[in-house]
mmCIF file of C-alpha atoms in Angstrom:
data_model
loop_
_atom_site.group_PDB
_atom_site.id
_atom_site.type_symbol
_atom_site.label_atom_id
_atom_site.label_comp_id
_atom_site.label_asym_id
_atom_site.label_seq_id
_atom_site.Cartn_x
_atom_site.Cartn_y
_atom_site.Cartn_z
ATOM 1 C CA MET A 1 -11.091 -19.197 -9.315
ATOM 2 C CA LYS A 2 -12.963 -21.034 -6.571
ATOM 3 C CA PRO A 3 -16.764 -20.980 -6.668
ATOM 4 C CA ALA A 4 -18.532 -18.587 -4.318
ATOM 5 C CA MET A 5 -19.452 -19.870 -0.893
ATOM 6 C CA ILE A 6 -23.023 -19.124 0.075
ATOM 7 C CA ARG A 7 -23.999 -18.734 3.721
ATOM 8 C CA PRO A 8 -27.310 -17.652 5.284
ATOM 9 C CA ILE A 9 -27.578 -14.839 7.826
ATOM 10 C CA ASP A 10 -29.388 -15.779 11.037
ATOM 11 C CA ALA A 11 -31.915 -13.624 12.923
ATOM 12 C CA GLN A 12 -29.129 -11.831 14.827
ATOM 13 C CA GLY A 13 -27.297 -10.945 11.589
ATOM 14 C CA ARG A 14 -24.547 -13.549 12.039
ATOM 15 C CA ILE A 15 -22.898 -15.648 9.362
ATOM 16 C CA ILE A 16 -20.528 -18.572 9.652
ATOM 17 C CA LEU A 17 -17.201 -18.049 7.911
ATOM 18 C CA PRO A 18 -16.102 -21.219 6.127
ATOM 19 C CA ILE A 19 -13.082 -22.977 7.644
ATOM 20 C CA GLU A 20 -11.093 -22.463 4.430
ATOM 21 C CA ILE A 21 -11.403 -18.692 4.763
ATOM 22 C CA ARG A 22 -10.620 -18.717 8.493
ATOM 23 C CA ARG A 23 -7.495 -20.786 7.892
ATOM 24 C CA THR A 24 -6.355 -18.595 4.998
ATOM 25 C CA MET A 25 -6.844 -15.394 7.017
ATOM 26 C CA GLY A 26 -5.494 -16.856 10.271
ATOM 27 C CA ILE A 27 -8.787 -16.249 12.071
ATOM 28 C CA SER A 28 -9.522 -18.255 15.200
ATOM 29 C CA THR A 29 -12.134 -18.258 17.945
ATOM 30 C CA GLY A 30 -12.209 -14.958 19.828
ATOM 31 C CA ASP A 31 -10.523 -12.912 17.098
ATOM 32 C CA ILE A 32 -12.108 -9.565 16.297
ATOM 33 C CA LEU A 33 -12.950 -8.648 12.705
ATOM 34 C CA GLU A 34 -13.321 -5.215 11.142
ATOM 35 C CA ILE A 35 -16.140 -4.810 8.665
ATOM 36 C CA HIS A 36 -15.996 -2.017 6.071
ATOM 37 C CA PRO A 37 -18.497 -1.282 3.315
ATOM 38 C CA ALA A 38 -16.889 -1.689 -0.095
ATOM 39 C CA GLU A 39 -18.041 -0.670 -3.560
ATOM 40 C CA ASN A 40 -19.479 -4.083 -4.430
ATOM 41 C CA GLY A 41 -20.057 -5.636 -1.005
ATOM 42 C CA ILE A 42 -18.230 -5.718 2.292
ATOM 43 C CA TYR A 43 -14.589 -6.013 3.268
ATOM 44 C CA LEU A 44 -13.640 -8.163 6.261
ATOM 45 C CA SER A 45 -10.229 -7.982 7.846
ATOM 46 C CA LYS A 46 -8.697 -9.176 11.063
ATOM 47 C CA TYR A 47 -8.785 -6.269 13.522
ATOM 48 C CA LYS A 48 -5.472 -4.783 14.555
ATOM 49 C CA ASP A 49 -5.269 -2.243 17.345
ATOM 50 C CA ASN A 50 -3.775 0.755 15.590
ATOM 51 C CA SER A 51 -3.495 3.019 18.634
ATOM 52 C CA LEU A 52 0.288 2.540 18.872
ATOM 53 C CA LYS A 53 0.654 3.063 15.118
ATOM 54 C CA ASP A 54 -1.542 6.167 15.344
ATOM 55 C CA GLN A 55 0.692 7.613 18.069
ATOM 56 C CA ARG A 56 3.781 6.938 15.969
ATOM 57 C CA ILE A 57 2.199 8.568 12.903
ATOM 58 C CA ARG A 58 1.391 11.630 15.025
ATOM 59 C CA LYS A 59 4.999 11.768 16.263
ATOM 60 C CA PHE A 60 6.301 11.652 12.678
ATOM 61 C CA LEU A 61 3.903 14.432 11.668
ATOM 62 C CA HIS A 62 5.007 16.483 14.680
ATOM 63 C CA LEU A 63 8.646 15.966 13.674
ATOM 64 C CA LEU A 64 7.908 17.062 10.094
ATOM 65 C CA TYR A 65 5.957 20.106 11.275
ATOM 66 C CA SER A 66 8.584 21.166 13.786
ATOM 67 C CA THR A 67 11.311 20.802 11.144
ATOM 68 C CA THR A 68 9.590 22.468 8.187
ATOM 69 C CA GLY A 69 6.710 24.485 9.632
ATOM 70 C CA CYS A 70 4.505 23.084 6.857
ATOM 71 C CA HIS A 71 0.914 22.144 7.525
ATOM 72 C CA ILE A 72 0.351 18.412 6.993
ATOM 73 C CA ALA A 73 -2.589 16.057 6.729
ATOM 74 C CA VAL A 74 -2.854 12.322 6.262
ATOM 75 C CA CYS A 75 -5.985 11.585 4.253
ATOM 76 C CA ASP A 76 -7.722 8.638 2.715
ATOM 77 C CA CYS A 77 -10.015 9.076 -0.279
ATOM 78 C CA HIS A 78 -12.797 10.391 1.954
ATOM 79 C CA GLU A 79 -11.509 12.302 4.947
ATOM 80 C CA ILE A 80 -8.662 13.657 7.028
ATOM 81 C CA LEU A 81 -7.244 10.929 9.261
ATOM 82 C CA PHE A 82 -4.510 12.982 11.001
ATOM 83 C CA SER A 83 -3.292 16.557 10.768
ATOM 84 C CA LYS A 84 -0.561 18.753 12.205
ATOM 85 C CA GLY A 85 0.088 22.475 12.097
ATOM 86 C CA SER A 86 -3.450 23.369 11.146
ATOM 87 C CA PHE A 87 -6.878 23.399 12.685
ATOM 88 C CA LEU A 88 -8.138 20.623 10.427
ATOM 89 C CA LYS A 89 -10.185 18.191 12.466
ATOM 90 C CA GLU A 90 -9.840 14.488 11.913
ATOM 91 C CA GLY A 91 -12.865 13.097 10.125
ATOM 92 C CA ILE A 92 -13.491 16.212 7.994
ATOM 93 C CA SER A 93 -14.427 15.272 4.439
ATOM 94 C CA ILE A 94 -12.026 16.235 1.674
ATOM 95 C CA PRO A 95 -13.029 17.644 -1.729
ATOM 96 C CA HIS A 96 -13.734 15.212 -4.548
ATOM 97 C CA SER A 97 -10.879 16.624 -6.653
ATOM 98 C CA LEU A 98 -8.364 15.817 -3.892
ATOM 99 C CA SER A 99 -9.982 12.428 -3.351
ATOM 100 C CA GLU A 100 -9.454 11.565 -7.024
ATOM 101 C CA ILE A 101 -5.737 12.385 -6.807
ATOM 102 C CA ILE A 102 -5.277 10.306 -3.637
ATOM 103 C CA HIS A 103 -7.225 7.449 -5.232
ATOM 104 C CA THR A 104 -4.636 7.187 -8.034
ATOM 105 C CA GLY A 105 -2.018 6.166 -5.474
ATOM 106 C CA LYS A 106 0.585 8.302 -7.246
ATOM 107 C CA GLU A 107 2.751 11.118 -5.977
ATOM 108 C CA LYS A 108 1.747 14.503 -7.347
ATOM 109 C CA GLN A 109 2.770 18.093 -6.909
ATOM 110 C CA ILE A 110 -0.321 20.286 -7.280
ATOM 111 C CA MET A 111 0.227 23.345 -9.466
ATOM 112 C CA GLU A 112 -3.246 24.881 -9.147
ATOM 113 C CA ASP A 113 -5.015 26.082 -6.002
ATOM 114 C CA LEU A 114 -6.681 22.998 -4.527
ATOM 115 C CA PRO A 115 -8.344 23.715 -1.154
ATOM 116 C CA ILE A 116 -8.314 20.789 1.265
ATOM 117 C CA THR A 117 -11.598 21.943 2.843
ATOM 118 C CA SER A 118 -14.495 24.172 1.896
ATOM 119 C CA THR A 119 -12.969 27.134 3.780
ATOM 120 C CA GLY A 120 -10.182 27.274 1.177
ATOM 121 C CA LYS A 121 -7.549 28.704 3.543
ATOM 122 C CA LEU A 122 -5.183 25.744 3.172
ATOM 123 C CA LEU A 123 -4.247 24.409 -0.239
ATOM 124 C CA ALA A 124 -2.877 20.992 -1.141
ATOM 125 C CA ASP A 125 0.679 21.296 -2.421
ATOM 126 C CA THR A 126 2.078 17.767 -2.638
ATOM 127 C CA ILE A 127 0.410 14.364 -2.394
ATOM 128 C CA ILE A 128 2.660 11.498 -1.252
ATOM 129 C CA PRO A 129 1.099 8.004 -1.155
ATOM 130 C CA LEU A 130 1.423 5.968 2.041
ATOM 131 C CA ASN A 131 1.281 2.226 2.436
ATOM 132 C CA LEU A 132 -1.108 1.861 5.396
ATOM 133 C CA PRO A 133 -3.397 -1.079 4.646
ATOM 134 C CA THR A 134 -4.507 -1.422 8.266
ATOM 135 C CA VAL A 135 -5.704 2.186 8.514
ATOM 136 C CA SER A 136 -8.096 2.118 5.590
ATOM 137 C CA ILE A 137 -9.025 -0.021 2.609
ATOM 138 C CA ASP A 138 -8.733 3.084 0.433
ATOM 139 C CA ASN A 139 -5.512 4.686 -0.665
ATOM 140 C CA VAL A 140 -3.923 6.878 1.983
ATOM 141 C CA ALA A 141 -1.600 9.827 1.391
ATOM 142 C CA LEU A 142 0.417 12.411 3.242
ATOM 143 C CA VAL A 143 -0.717 15.804 1.964
ATOM 144 C CA LEU A 144 1.696 18.701 2.321
ATOM 145 C CA LEU A 145 -0.322 21.911 2.649
ATOM 146 C CA ARG A 146 0.374 25.567 2.089
ATOM 147 C CA GLU A 147 -1.439 28.756 2.914
ATOM 148 C CA GLU A 148 -2.683 30.858 0.034
ATOM 149 C CA GLY A 149 0.140 33.076 -1.230
ATOM 150 C CA THR A 150 2.938 30.951 0.235
ATOM 151 C CA LEU A 151 5.222 28.386 -1.374
ATOM 152 C CA VAL A 152 6.531 25.012 -0.253
ATOM 153 C CA THR A 153 10.237 24.501 -0.931
ATOM 154 C CA ASP A 154 11.844 21.469 -2.520
ATOM 155 C CA GLN A 155 13.652 20.795 0.775
ATOM 156 C CA GLU A 156 10.310 20.701 2.608
ATOM 157 C CA ARG A 157 8.955 18.269 0.021
ATOM 158 C CA ILE A 158 12.031 16.048 0.466
ATOM 159 C CA CYS A 159 11.493 16.045 4.252
ATOM 160 C CA ALA A 160 7.830 15.126 3.701
ATOM 161 C CA LYS A 161 8.821 12.249 1.388
ATOM 162 C CA LEU A 162 11.241 10.962 4.015
ATOM 163 C CA VAL A 163 8.578 11.086 6.728
ATOM 164 C CA ALA A 164 6.079 9.414 4.374
ATOM 165 C CA SER A 165 8.521 6.567 3.764
ATOM 166 C CA LEU A 166 9.044 6.174 7.526
ATOM 167 C CA ILE A 167 5.297 6.125 8.167
ATOM 168 C CA SER A 168 4.858 3.497 5.441
ATOM 169 C CA THR A 169 7.233 1.158 7.298
ATOM 170 C CA LEU A 170 5.128 1.126 10.484
ATOM 171 C CA GLU A 171 3.629 -2.241 11.388
#
């Protein structure tokens, strides 16, 4: 392991990234960086415009919704990033219990009633991990939702898994 590199912050809050790090990350003059708070510090990454990817994710969710009629959300460990078929607004916080499941990064079919929001009208049915490192530094998952008293079929889950795998291939 290389020793830590120590750099001062100037009066405007700027730091100089060492050349070794810039070369490793492919960062050059004029590049834009994203800065995210992380558990033990900050996370820097080269900024990628995700607007095209976001549109493609929305199209896949629309396709899944129009095929199955199931409510769908794409969530990270904190909030809803995208949704279709429901009135869930992007940016709404998700319950801690759902966050813990998404954080595991494992697929899971939920057997108990797990509301996706405090209103409790939509329940998480199936959690399918997505590989979207440019959307969030946390784990991200497609969450298949159901209304209270309804069931999601195995065929609908298979369609959701297919769409999740397609979304995970987006660059």
